[in-house]
Short mmCIF file of C-alpha atoms and ligand atoms in Angstrom, two decimals:
data_model
loop_
_atom_site.label_atom_id
_atom_site.label_comp_id
_atom_site.label_asym_id
_atom_site.label_seq_id
_atom_site.Cartn_x
_atom_site.Cartn_y
_atom_site.Cartn_z
CA UNK A 1 -37.86 187.81 137.42
CA UNK A 2 -38.26 190.72 139.86
CA UNK A 3 -40.71 190.88 142.77
CA UNK A 4 -41.30 193.80 145.13
CA UNK A 5 -43.37 193.19 148.29
CA UNK A 6 -44.69 196.17 150.30
CA UNK A 7 -41.60 198.30 149.62
CA UNK A 8 -41.27 201.59 151.49
CA UNK A 9 -38.59 204.29 151.10
CA UNK A 10 -38.75 206.96 153.75
CA UNK A 11 -36.59 210.02 154.32
CA UNK A 12 -36.54 211.88 157.61
CA UNK A 13 -35.88 215.62 157.12
CA UNK A 14 -35.67 217.36 160.49
CA UNK A 15 -39.11 216.81 162.00
CA UNK A 16 -40.90 215.93 158.75
CA UNK A 17 -41.07 212.61 156.91
CA UNK A 18 -40.99 212.16 153.12
CA UNK A 19 -42.58 208.90 152.00
CA UNK A 20 -40.94 208.57 148.56
CA UNK A 21 -42.33 205.01 148.27
CA UNK A 22 -45.31 204.22 150.46
CA UNK A 23 -46.01 200.48 150.09
CA UNK A 24 -45.25 199.26 146.53
CA UNK A 25 -45.94 195.65 145.48
CA UNK A 26 -45.28 194.55 141.89
CA UNK A 27 -44.05 191.57 139.84
CA UNK A 28 -42.02 191.91 136.66
CA UNK A 29 -41.80 189.00 134.21
CA UNK A 30 -38.82 188.36 131.92
CA UNK A 31 -39.29 189.96 128.50
CA UNK A 32 -41.80 192.66 129.48
CA UNK A 33 -41.60 196.31 128.42
CA UNK A 34 -42.98 198.38 131.33
CA UNK A 35 -43.48 202.16 131.47
CA UNK A 36 -43.54 203.76 134.94
CA UNK A 37 -45.35 207.09 134.87
CA UNK A 38 -46.61 209.70 137.33
CA UNK A 39 -46.25 213.35 138.33
CA UNK A 40 -42.92 214.98 139.21
CA UNK A 41 -41.97 213.86 142.74
CA UNK A 42 -44.28 210.82 142.77
CA UNK A 43 -41.48 208.30 143.42
CA UNK A 44 -40.55 207.02 139.92
CA UNK A 45 -36.76 207.41 140.25
CA UNK A 46 -36.85 206.07 143.81
CA UNK A 47 -38.69 202.97 142.52
CA UNK A 48 -36.16 202.58 139.67
CA UNK A 49 -33.25 202.81 142.11
CA UNK A 50 -34.80 200.03 144.24
CA UNK A 51 -35.53 197.89 141.15
CA UNK A 52 -31.95 198.44 139.94
CA UNK A 53 -30.59 197.35 143.36
CA UNK A 54 -28.91 200.77 143.66
CA UNK A 55 -30.84 201.66 146.80
CA UNK A 56 -32.18 199.49 149.63
CA UNK A 57 -35.80 199.88 150.76
CA UNK A 58 -36.51 201.22 154.27
CA UNK A 59 -39.06 198.38 154.60
CA UNK A 60 -40.30 195.50 152.41
CA UNK A 61 -38.66 192.79 150.28
CA UNK A 62 -37.00 192.76 146.86
CA UNK A 63 -36.54 189.39 145.10
CA UNK A 64 -34.39 188.95 141.97
CA UNK A 65 -34.88 185.53 140.33
CA UNK A 66 -36.58 184.34 143.53
CA UNK A 67 -33.65 185.37 145.77
CA UNK A 68 -34.17 187.98 148.51
CA UNK A 69 -31.42 190.54 147.76
CA UNK A 70 -31.63 192.24 151.18
CA UNK A 71 -29.27 189.57 152.45
CA UNK A 72 -26.58 190.38 149.88
CA UNK A 73 -23.54 192.59 150.46
CA UNK A 74 -22.94 195.76 148.46
CA UNK A 75 -20.25 193.97 146.42
CA UNK A 76 -22.59 191.11 145.54
CA UNK A 77 -25.28 193.63 144.52
CA UNK A 78 -22.74 195.48 142.32
CA UNK A 79 -21.84 192.19 140.63
CA UNK A 80 -25.50 191.34 139.92
CA UNK A 81 -26.00 194.85 138.49
CA UNK A 82 -22.91 194.65 136.30
CA UNK A 83 -23.85 191.19 134.97
CA UNK A 84 -27.59 191.63 134.43
CA UNK A 85 -28.69 195.27 134.45
CA UNK A 86 -27.97 198.25 132.19
CA UNK A 87 -29.05 201.46 133.99
CA UNK A 88 -29.70 204.87 132.37
CA UNK A 89 -29.83 207.57 135.09
CA UNK A 90 -32.17 210.59 134.85
CA UNK A 91 -29.13 212.82 135.43
CA UNK A 92 -26.87 210.70 133.13
CA UNK A 93 -24.14 210.19 135.83
CA UNK A 94 -21.25 210.33 133.35
CA UNK A 95 -17.68 210.77 134.59
CA UNK A 96 -16.97 214.43 133.88
CA UNK A 97 -13.26 214.26 133.09
CA UNK A 98 -13.56 211.23 130.82
CA UNK A 99 -14.32 211.01 127.11
CA UNK A 100 -17.60 209.57 125.83
CA UNK A 101 -15.98 206.33 124.66
CA UNK A 102 -14.17 205.80 127.97
CA UNK A 103 -17.44 206.38 129.83
CA UNK A 104 -19.13 203.70 127.69
CA UNK A 105 -16.19 201.28 128.19
CA UNK A 106 -16.47 201.47 131.98
CA UNK A 107 -18.99 198.60 132.54
CA UNK A 108 -16.83 196.40 130.27
CA UNK A 109 -13.78 197.20 132.43
CA UNK A 110 -15.65 196.07 135.57
CA UNK A 111 -16.78 192.90 133.78
CA UNK A 112 -13.25 192.14 132.59
CA UNK A 113 -14.57 191.93 129.03
CA UNK A 114 -12.39 191.89 125.89
CA UNK A 115 -12.56 194.12 122.77
CA UNK A 116 -13.73 196.97 125.01
CA UNK A 117 -12.85 199.84 122.68
CA UNK A 118 -14.55 198.22 119.66
CA UNK A 119 -17.69 197.33 121.61
CA UNK A 120 -17.90 200.82 123.14
CA UNK A 121 -17.59 202.49 119.73
CA UNK A 122 -20.29 200.18 118.34
CA UNK A 123 -22.65 201.16 121.19
CA UNK A 124 -21.97 204.86 120.48
CA UNK A 125 -22.73 204.29 116.82
CA UNK A 126 -26.01 202.60 117.75
CA UNK A 127 -27.06 205.90 119.41
CA UNK A 128 -25.69 207.91 116.44
CA UNK A 129 -22.73 209.41 118.35
CA UNK A 130 -19.79 207.74 116.62
CA UNK A 131 -18.40 211.17 115.68
CA UNK A 132 -18.39 212.49 119.28
CA UNK A 133 -16.47 209.62 120.97
CA UNK A 134 -13.53 211.80 122.08
CA UNK A 135 -15.72 214.55 123.58
CA UNK A 136 -15.95 214.88 127.36
CA UNK A 137 -19.46 215.44 128.84
CA UNK A 138 -18.98 219.24 129.00
CA UNK A 139 -18.15 219.17 125.29
CA UNK A 140 -21.46 217.50 124.47
CA UNK A 141 -25.03 218.78 124.26
CA UNK A 142 -27.61 217.67 126.85
CA UNK A 143 -29.20 215.16 124.52
CA UNK A 144 -25.79 213.85 123.41
CA UNK A 145 -24.84 213.20 127.07
CA UNK A 146 -28.10 211.35 127.50
CA UNK A 147 -27.30 209.16 124.50
CA UNK A 148 -23.82 208.38 125.89
CA UNK A 149 -25.63 207.22 129.07
CA UNK A 150 -27.86 204.96 126.91
CA UNK A 151 -24.80 203.56 125.08
CA UNK A 152 -23.11 202.82 128.43
CA UNK A 153 -26.25 200.93 129.59
CA UNK A 154 -26.45 198.70 126.49
CA UNK A 155 -22.74 197.98 125.91
CA UNK A 156 -22.63 194.91 128.22
CA UNK A 157 -25.67 193.42 126.43
CA UNK A 158 -27.58 193.12 129.76
CA UNK A 159 -30.71 190.99 130.38
CA UNK A 160 -32.56 193.97 131.84
CA UNK A 161 -32.44 197.62 130.75
CA UNK A 162 -33.70 200.18 133.25
CA UNK A 163 -33.94 203.68 131.79
CA UNK A 164 -35.08 206.70 133.86
CA UNK A 165 -36.46 209.34 131.46
CA UNK A 166 -34.10 208.25 128.58
CA UNK A 167 -35.56 210.75 126.09
CA UNK A 168 -36.20 213.87 128.25
CA UNK A 169 -33.66 215.98 126.34
CA UNK A 170 -34.13 214.51 122.89
CA UNK A 171 -36.14 215.64 119.88
CA UNK A 172 -38.77 213.24 118.59
CA UNK A 173 -36.59 211.77 115.78
CA UNK A 174 -33.73 210.78 118.10
CA UNK A 175 -36.22 209.71 120.81
CA UNK A 176 -37.78 207.31 118.32
CA UNK A 177 -34.36 205.92 117.38
CA UNK A 178 -33.61 205.19 121.07
CA UNK A 179 -37.02 203.53 121.52
CA UNK A 180 -36.52 201.44 118.35
CA UNK A 181 -33.20 200.30 119.87
CA UNK A 182 -34.95 199.26 123.12
CA UNK A 183 -37.67 197.56 121.05
CA UNK A 184 -35.05 195.48 119.21
CA UNK A 185 -33.50 194.50 122.57
CA UNK A 186 -36.93 193.38 123.73
CA UNK A 187 -37.41 191.29 120.59
CA UNK A 188 -34.17 189.53 121.69
CA UNK A 189 -35.88 188.63 124.97
CA UNK A 190 -34.54 191.44 127.18
CA UNK A 191 -36.68 193.07 129.84
CA UNK A 192 -37.12 196.86 129.50
CA UNK A 193 -38.26 199.06 132.41
CA UNK A 194 -38.68 202.73 131.54
CA UNK A 195 -39.66 205.84 133.47
CA UNK A 196 -41.24 208.44 131.23
CA UNK A 197 -43.69 211.34 131.36
CA UNK A 198 -44.24 211.23 127.60
CA UNK A 199 -47.25 209.27 126.25
CA UNK A 200 -45.49 208.75 122.91
CA UNK A 201 -42.73 206.81 124.73
CA UNK A 202 -45.13 204.88 126.98
CA UNK A 203 -46.94 203.70 123.83
CA UNK A 204 -44.02 201.29 123.20
CA UNK A 205 -44.75 199.47 126.48
CA UNK A 206 -47.00 196.43 127.01
CA UNK A 207 -47.76 197.58 130.56
CA UNK A 208 -48.11 200.99 132.28
CA UNK A 209 -47.64 201.45 136.04
CA UNK A 210 -48.93 204.81 137.36
CA UNK A 211 -47.43 206.23 140.59
CA UNK A 212 -48.88 208.96 142.80
CA UNK A 213 -47.37 210.05 146.13
CA UNK A 214 -45.23 206.89 146.38
CA UNK A 215 -48.07 204.43 145.69
CA UNK A 216 -49.08 202.47 142.59
CA UNK A 217 -52.52 203.77 141.63
CA UNK A 218 -52.90 201.71 138.47
CA UNK A 219 -51.13 198.85 136.66
CA UNK A 220 -52.62 198.14 133.25
CA UNK A 221 -51.63 196.03 130.26
CA UNK A 222 -51.95 197.44 126.76
CA UNK A 223 -51.10 196.56 123.18
CA UNK A 224 -47.78 198.32 122.47
CA UNK A 225 -47.03 200.78 119.67
CA UNK B 1 -33.68 244.63 122.40
CA UNK B 2 -31.19 241.92 121.33
CA UNK B 3 -29.48 241.67 117.95
CA UNK B 4 -27.13 238.92 116.72
CA UNK B 5 -25.14 239.52 113.51
CA UNK B 6 -23.42 236.58 111.78
CA UNK B 7 -22.54 234.86 115.07
CA UNK B 8 -20.25 231.82 114.93
CA UNK B 9 -19.20 229.50 117.78
CA UNK B 10 -16.48 227.09 116.82
CA UNK B 11 -14.69 224.41 118.85
CA UNK B 12 -11.41 222.86 117.72
CA UNK B 13 -11.10 219.23 118.87
CA UNK B 14 -7.72 217.85 117.84
CA UNK B 15 -7.73 218.06 114.08
CA UNK B 16 -11.50 218.37 113.67
CA UNK B 17 -13.71 221.46 113.95
CA UNK B 18 -17.19 221.57 115.50
CA UNK B 19 -19.28 224.48 114.20
CA UNK B 20 -21.83 224.71 117.04
CA UNK B 21 -23.12 228.02 115.55
CA UNK B 22 -22.39 228.57 111.89
CA UNK B 23 -23.51 232.13 111.09
CA UNK B 24 -26.62 233.13 113.06
CA UNK B 25 -28.35 236.49 112.54
CA UNK B 26 -31.53 237.34 114.47
CA UNK B 27 -33.33 240.26 116.14
CA UNK B 28 -35.40 239.93 119.30
CA UNK B 29 -37.95 242.61 120.22
CA UNK B 30 -38.97 243.44 123.78
CA UNK B 31 -42.05 241.49 124.88
CA UNK B 32 -41.76 238.59 122.44
CA UNK B 33 -42.14 234.90 123.39
CA UNK B 34 -39.74 232.94 121.18
CA UNK B 35 -39.28 229.15 120.99
CA UNK B 36 -35.91 227.88 119.69
CA UNK B 37 -36.23 224.33 118.36
CA UNK B 38 -34.09 221.81 116.48
CA UNK B 39 -32.54 218.35 116.73
CA UNK B 40 -30.22 217.29 119.57
CA UNK B 41 -26.79 218.84 118.90
CA UNK B 42 -28.09 221.51 116.51
CA UNK B 43 -26.76 224.44 118.58
CA UNK B 44 -29.76 225.53 120.71
CA UNK B 45 -27.94 225.69 124.07
CA UNK B 46 -24.92 227.33 122.43
CA UNK B 47 -27.24 230.01 120.99
CA UNK B 48 -28.91 230.49 124.39
CA UNK B 49 -25.53 230.89 126.11
CA UNK B 50 -24.56 233.61 123.58
CA UNK B 51 -27.96 235.34 123.96
CA UNK B 52 -27.60 235.18 127.75
CA UNK B 53 -24.11 236.76 127.53
CA UNK B 54 -22.72 233.63 129.24
CA UNK B 55 -20.48 232.78 126.31
CA UNK B 56 -18.74 234.96 123.75
CA UNK B 57 -19.04 234.19 120.03
CA UNK B 58 -15.92 233.11 118.11
CA UNK B 59 -16.99 235.57 115.40
CA UNK B 60 -19.87 238.05 114.86
CA UNK B 61 -21.55 240.75 116.97
CA UNK B 62 -24.03 240.71 119.86
CA UNK B 63 -25.93 243.94 120.67
CA UNK B 64 -28.03 244.38 123.86
CA UNK B 65 -30.19 247.56 123.75
CA UNK B 66 -28.07 248.78 120.82
CA UNK B 67 -24.77 248.36 122.68
CA UNK B 68 -22.10 245.95 121.35
CA UNK B 69 -21.35 243.74 124.38
CA UNK B 70 -18.10 242.33 122.97
CA UNK B 71 -16.39 245.41 124.35
CA UNK B 72 -17.58 244.76 127.92
CA UNK B 73 -15.56 243.06 130.65
CA UNK B 74 -16.74 239.83 132.30
CA UNK B 75 -17.79 241.79 135.40
CA UNK B 76 -19.90 244.20 133.36
CA UNK B 77 -21.53 241.26 131.55
CA UNK B 78 -22.27 239.59 134.91
CA UNK B 79 -23.93 242.81 136.13
CA UNK B 80 -26.12 243.08 132.99
CA UNK B 81 -27.12 239.43 133.42
CA UNK B 82 -27.95 239.84 137.11
CA UNK B 83 -30.01 242.99 136.48
CA UNK B 84 -31.89 242.00 133.34
CA UNK B 85 -31.80 238.26 132.65
CA UNK B 86 -33.15 235.20 134.47
CA UNK B 87 -31.49 232.05 133.07
CA UNK B 88 -32.74 228.46 133.43
CA UNK B 89 -29.94 226.03 132.47
CA UNK B 90 -30.64 222.71 130.72
CA UNK B 91 -28.63 220.97 133.46
CA UNK B 92 -30.14 223.17 136.24
CA UNK B 93 -26.71 224.29 137.61
CA UNK B 94 -27.83 224.32 141.24
CA UNK B 95 -25.25 224.51 144.05
CA UNK B 96 -25.12 220.93 145.32
CA UNK B 97 -24.43 221.55 149.01
CA UNK B 98 -27.02 224.28 149.35
CA UNK B 99 -30.74 224.06 150.10
CA UNK B 100 -33.38 224.91 147.51
CA UNK B 101 -34.26 228.23 149.17
CA UNK B 102 -30.61 229.29 149.44
CA UNK B 103 -30.11 228.45 145.75
CA UNK B 104 -33.08 230.67 144.84
CA UNK B 105 -31.81 233.50 147.09
CA UNK B 106 -28.44 233.61 145.34
CA UNK B 107 -29.29 236.13 142.56
CA UNK B 108 -30.83 238.40 145.23
CA UNK B 109 -27.59 238.24 147.23
CA UNK B 110 -25.58 239.37 144.15
CA UNK B 111 -28.09 242.18 143.55
CA UNK B 112 -27.91 243.32 147.19
CA UNK B 113 -31.71 243.03 147.39
CA UNK B 114 -33.75 243.07 150.62
CA UNK B 115 -36.34 240.58 151.92
CA UNK B 116 -34.39 237.82 150.21
CA UNK B 117 -35.77 234.89 152.21
CA UNK B 118 -39.39 235.98 151.72
CA UNK B 119 -38.95 236.59 147.99
CA UNK B 120 -37.14 233.26 147.52
CA UNK B 121 -39.91 231.35 149.33
CA UNK B 122 -42.54 233.14 147.20
CA UNK B 123 -40.72 232.10 143.99
CA UNK B 124 -40.59 228.48 145.24
CA UNK B 125 -44.31 228.62 145.97
CA UNK B 126 -44.96 229.92 142.44
CA UNK B 127 -43.39 226.66 141.12
CA UNK B 128 -45.28 224.61 143.75
CA UNK B 129 -42.21 223.70 145.81
CA UNK B 130 -42.87 225.60 149.04
CA UNK B 131 -42.70 222.31 150.99
CA UNK B 132 -39.26 221.35 149.68
CA UNK B 133 -37.38 224.59 150.50
CA UNK B 134 -34.93 222.93 152.92
CA UNK B 135 -34.02 220.04 150.58
CA UNK B 136 -30.64 220.03 148.89
CA UNK B 137 -30.55 219.13 145.15
CA UNK B 138 -29.70 215.47 145.87
CA UNK B 139 -32.78 215.33 148.11
CA UNK B 140 -35.02 216.44 145.27
CA UNK B 141 -36.42 214.64 142.20
CA UNK B 142 -35.21 215.63 138.70
CA UNK B 143 -38.30 217.67 137.96
CA UNK B 144 -38.17 219.34 141.40
CA UNK B 145 -34.55 220.44 140.74
CA UNK B 146 -35.67 221.85 137.42
CA UNK B 147 -38.39 223.84 139.16
CA UNK B 148 -35.88 225.22 141.70
CA UNK B 149 -33.85 226.40 138.67
CA UNK B 150 -36.99 228.14 137.31
CA UNK B 151 -37.67 229.77 140.70
CA UNK B 152 -34.07 231.03 140.82
CA UNK B 153 -34.49 232.57 137.32
CA UNK B 154 -37.69 234.47 138.18
CA UNK B 155 -36.89 235.65 141.74
CA UNK B 156 -35.17 238.88 140.63
CA UNK B 157 -38.18 239.78 138.44
CA UNK B 158 -35.93 240.11 135.33
CA UNK B 159 -36.89 241.84 132.04
CA UNK B 160 -35.85 238.78 130.05
CA UNK B 161 -36.27 235.09 130.92
CA UNK B 162 -34.14 232.61 129.01
CA UNK B 163 -35.07 229.00 129.69
CA UNK B 164 -33.21 226.05 128.10
CA UNK B 165 -35.58 223.04 128.05
CA UNK B 166 -37.44 224.18 131.25
CA UNK B 167 -39.93 221.29 131.14
CA UNK B 168 -37.79 218.32 129.96
CA UNK B 169 -38.22 216.43 133.25
CA UNK B 170 -41.77 217.49 134.07
CA UNK B 171 -45.14 215.82 133.55
CA UNK B 172 -47.68 217.71 131.44
CA UNK B 173 -49.58 219.21 134.43
CA UNK B 174 -46.50 220.79 136.02
CA UNK B 175 -45.14 221.75 132.56
CA UNK B 176 -48.34 223.67 131.92
CA UNK B 177 -48.06 225.43 135.28
CA UNK B 178 -44.52 226.60 134.42
CA UNK B 179 -45.65 227.80 130.98
CA UNK B 180 -48.62 229.65 132.53
CA UNK B 181 -46.11 231.37 134.84
CA UNK B 182 -43.98 232.46 131.84
CA UNK B 183 -47.16 233.54 130.03
CA UNK B 184 -48.09 235.80 132.98
CA UNK B 185 -44.59 237.29 132.96
CA UNK B 186 -45.00 238.01 129.25
CA UNK B 187 -48.35 239.72 129.89
CA UNK B 188 -46.34 242.01 132.24
CA UNK B 189 -44.13 242.96 129.26
CA UNK B 190 -41.22 240.59 129.88
CA UNK B 191 -39.38 238.91 127.02
CA UNK B 192 -39.34 235.09 127.09
CA UNK B 193 -36.83 233.01 125.10
CA UNK B 194 -37.27 229.24 125.39
CA UNK B 195 -35.47 226.22 124.00
CA UNK B 196 -37.76 223.22 123.69
CA UNK B 197 -38.20 220.06 121.68
CA UNK B 198 -41.84 219.75 122.66
CA UNK B 199 -44.50 221.13 120.28
CA UNK B 200 -46.94 221.61 123.18
CA UNK B 201 -44.48 224.06 124.79
CA UNK B 202 -43.63 225.83 121.52
CA UNK B 203 -47.37 226.46 121.04
CA UNK B 204 -47.15 229.18 123.74
CA UNK B 205 -44.71 231.18 121.58
CA UNK B 206 -45.50 233.90 119.03
CA UNK B 207 -42.41 232.98 117.02
CA UNK B 208 -40.51 229.74 116.32
CA UNK B 209 -36.83 229.68 115.29
CA UNK B 210 -35.65 226.30 113.91
CA UNK B 211 -31.93 225.41 114.10
CA UNK B 212 -30.09 222.71 112.14
CA UNK B 213 -26.32 222.14 112.29
CA UNK B 214 -25.70 225.57 113.82
CA UNK B 215 -27.77 227.55 111.31
CA UNK B 216 -31.27 229.07 111.44
CA UNK B 217 -33.29 227.22 108.81
CA UNK B 218 -36.62 228.92 109.54
CA UNK B 219 -37.97 231.82 111.63
CA UNK B 220 -41.77 231.98 111.55
CA UNK B 221 -44.39 233.94 113.47
CA UNK B 222 -47.53 232.19 114.72
CA UNK B 223 -50.58 232.84 116.86
CA UNK B 224 -49.68 231.51 120.33
CA UNK B 225 -51.59 228.92 122.35
N1 ATP C 1 -17.15 222.63 124.60
C1 ATP C 1 -17.44 221.97 123.45
N2 ATP C 1 -16.45 221.43 122.72
C2 ATP C 1 -16.73 220.78 121.57
N3 ATP C 1 -17.96 220.60 121.06
C3 ATP C 1 -18.98 221.13 121.76
C4 ATP C 1 -18.78 221.83 122.97
N4 ATP C 1 -20.00 222.22 123.43
C5 ATP C 1 -20.91 221.79 122.53
N5 ATP C 1 -20.29 221.13 121.52
C6 ATP C 1 -20.94 220.54 120.35
O1 ATP C 1 -21.69 221.56 119.72
C7 ATP C 1 -22.93 221.04 119.23
C8 ATP C 1 -24.09 221.91 119.71
O2 ATP C 1 -24.24 221.78 121.09
P1 ATP C 1 -25.52 222.36 121.83
O3 ATP C 1 -25.37 222.04 123.28
O4 ATP C 1 -25.72 223.79 121.49
O5 ATP C 1 -26.71 221.52 121.18
P2 ATP C 1 -28.27 221.50 121.54
O6 ATP C 1 -29.02 221.90 120.33
O7 ATP C 1 -28.52 222.27 122.80
O8 ATP C 1 -28.55 219.96 121.81
P3 ATP C 1 -29.54 219.22 122.88
O9 ATP C 1 -30.92 219.39 122.34
O10 ATP C 1 -29.05 217.80 122.83
O11 ATP C 1 -29.36 219.86 124.21
C9 ATP C 1 -23.04 219.60 119.73
O12 ATP C 1 -22.92 218.69 118.66
C10 ATP C 1 -21.90 219.41 120.72
O13 ATP C 1 -21.26 218.15 120.59
N1 ATP C 2 -32.53 211.99 149.60
C1 ATP C 2 -33.77 212.47 149.74
N2 ATP C 2 -34.14 213.07 150.89
C2 ATP C 2 -35.39 213.58 151.04
N3 ATP C 2 -36.36 213.53 150.10
C3 ATP C 2 -36.04 212.94 148.95
C4 ATP C 2 -34.76 212.38 148.69
N4 ATP C 2 -34.75 211.86 147.43
C5 ATP C 2 -35.98 212.08 146.93
N5 ATP C 2 -36.75 212.72 147.83
C6 ATP C 2 -38.17 213.11 147.66
O1 ATP C 2 -38.88 211.93 147.31
C7 ATP C 2 -39.88 212.26 146.35
C8 ATP C 2 -39.77 211.28 145.18
O2 ATP C 2 -38.59 211.51 144.47
P1 ATP C 2 -38.33 210.83 143.06
O3 ATP C 2 -37.00 211.30 142.58
O4 ATP C 2 -38.51 209.36 143.13
O5 ATP C 2 -39.48 211.43 142.15
P2 ATP C 2 -39.76 211.27 140.60
O6 ATP C 2 -41.11 210.64 140.43
O7 ATP C 2 -38.63 210.58 139.93
O8 ATP C 2 -39.84 212.75 140.09
P3 ATP C 2 -39.36 213.44 138.69
O9 ATP C 2 -40.37 213.06 137.65
O10 ATP C 2 -39.40 214.91 139.02
O11 ATP C 2 -37.99 212.97 138.37
C9 ATP C 2 -39.66 213.71 145.92
O12 ATP C 2 -40.72 214.51 146.39
C10 ATP C 2 -38.35 214.12 146.54
O13 ATP C 2 -38.40 215.45 147.06
MG1 MG C 3 -37.16 211.17 138.58
MG1 MG C 4 -29.11 221.78 124.73
#
C-alpha cells in the first residue's frame, strides 16, 4: 500500500543541520495497525507528515499503491489525501473561529459529499461529543478538541487513518473508547498508523516501529491487545 | 497559601448552560505537591486558570495569602502572577514568531530582571533543549514545544508552579526528567500544582484531587513516589 525508500528530511538552521529523518525505509500493507514510537524529537511527526503526503522528503521515494507520488502536483496530493487518508494532527489543527460540527464537516465539503451535517454529527457522537457540536475550539477542553480532530479524520470513512498522538490529552477511559473506534475501523479492513508514546495504546497494534534520531532502530510484529 | 470557597465557572451557550466548575472549595498549603485528575471535560483546566488568577470565577471567592483577589485589577493580578506563579498551559501558548529562547525570556522582561539571556538558556538546558534555543515553535516537535513552555514557567524561579498536563506529549524518559525537576523545586519549598491524567505522574504528588463534572469528588493524601 505505502512504501518509503531511504527517505530523508533535513532542515538547515543557520550553519547547523537538523536531520529529522535520516534514511527511513519501510513498507506498510493494507489492513495493518502500526504504532510508531520513540523519544520526543526523534522524527515521529515528520515521518507521519511524509506518510500522509503532507510534506515532501528532502531525499528518497514515497510510493502509494505502487505510484511514486513525488511526481504529483500539490493539488493531486490533496485529492489523494481527501479521498483515502484521515489525518489526526498532534496539535489538532482545528479552525479556530468555526464550531466543532463545521470543523468535522470540512473534509466532506472538499469531497462534495451529501448529508454533510448528519454525517458530521454522527462522527461527533462516535467520539462522545454530540453535546458540544456548537462549541468553537476555544470553548472546548484540550481533550475535547482532540476528539473533534479524531471525528474530522473519520467522517469521510477513509481507507487509511493516520493519527499523531491521538490520546495525549485524554484520560484512560476516553483513550480506550478512541482506540476501540480505530480497532473497529481496522476490522472493516482500514489501515491504521498511529504515533504514540503510551505502551497501553501501542498494545492495540500488530506492529511497532521504534524511531531514534530520525532512524528506524526496530520494526517488530506482535500480537495486538 | 491559596483558598477557594464555593467557586463556580459557568458558560452560557445559546439556551444551554455549561457548568465547568460547579461549587469547588479547597485549601492549598505552601510546599504541597498536588495532582488534579479527572475525565476529559471535567473542569481541570478551568480550575487551574482560576487558581492561576488567569480567569475570574462566576461565583465564589479566591484568596491568595489571605487576600481576596476578586477586588484586584487585571494589572495587579498580572503582577502577582509574574512575581509568584509559573504557569505551563495545556496548549503551551508560545509566541509563534519568536524563538524558543526569546519565549523563555519573556517573563524576565516583564519582571525587569537582569541576565535574561543567560537565565533563559539555563532554563532551556534544565529541560534538555539547549540545542534548540534558536528554533521557533513551528520548528520544534510537540514535546519540545511543551518543554519550552516548562522552561518559561520556571525561569523566574516562582514560589508556585502550576502545570496543566506538562507531560502529555512526552515519552516516559523525558516525562520523568520534568517531574524530577518539579520534585527538586518542591524540595526548595516551592508549591507544585499539576493537572495530569497519568497515574505515573500523579504518583509524585502528596495529594490527589479528583474532579467530575465540575465538582471535587475526592481529595486524598498519599505518600509520594
Ligand atoms: N469558553 C467556554 N465556553 C463554553 N464551554 C466551555 C468553555 N471553556 C470550557 N468549556 C467547557 O467546560 C468543560 C470543562 O473544560 P476544561 O477545559 O476545564 O476541562 P478539562 O478537565 O481540562 O478537560 P481535558 O482533560 O480534556 O483538558 C468542558 O466540557 C468544556 O466544553
Ligand atoms: N521546521 C523545522 N525546522 C527545523 N527543525 C525542525 C523542524 N520541524 C521539526 N524539526 C526538528 O526535527 C526533529 C523531529 O521533529 P518531530 O516533530 O518529527 O519529532 P517527534 O518525534 O514528533 O517529537 P514529539 O514526540 O516531541 O512530538 C525535532 O528535533 C525538531 O526540533
Ligand atoms: Mg510529534
Ligand atoms: Mg484541560
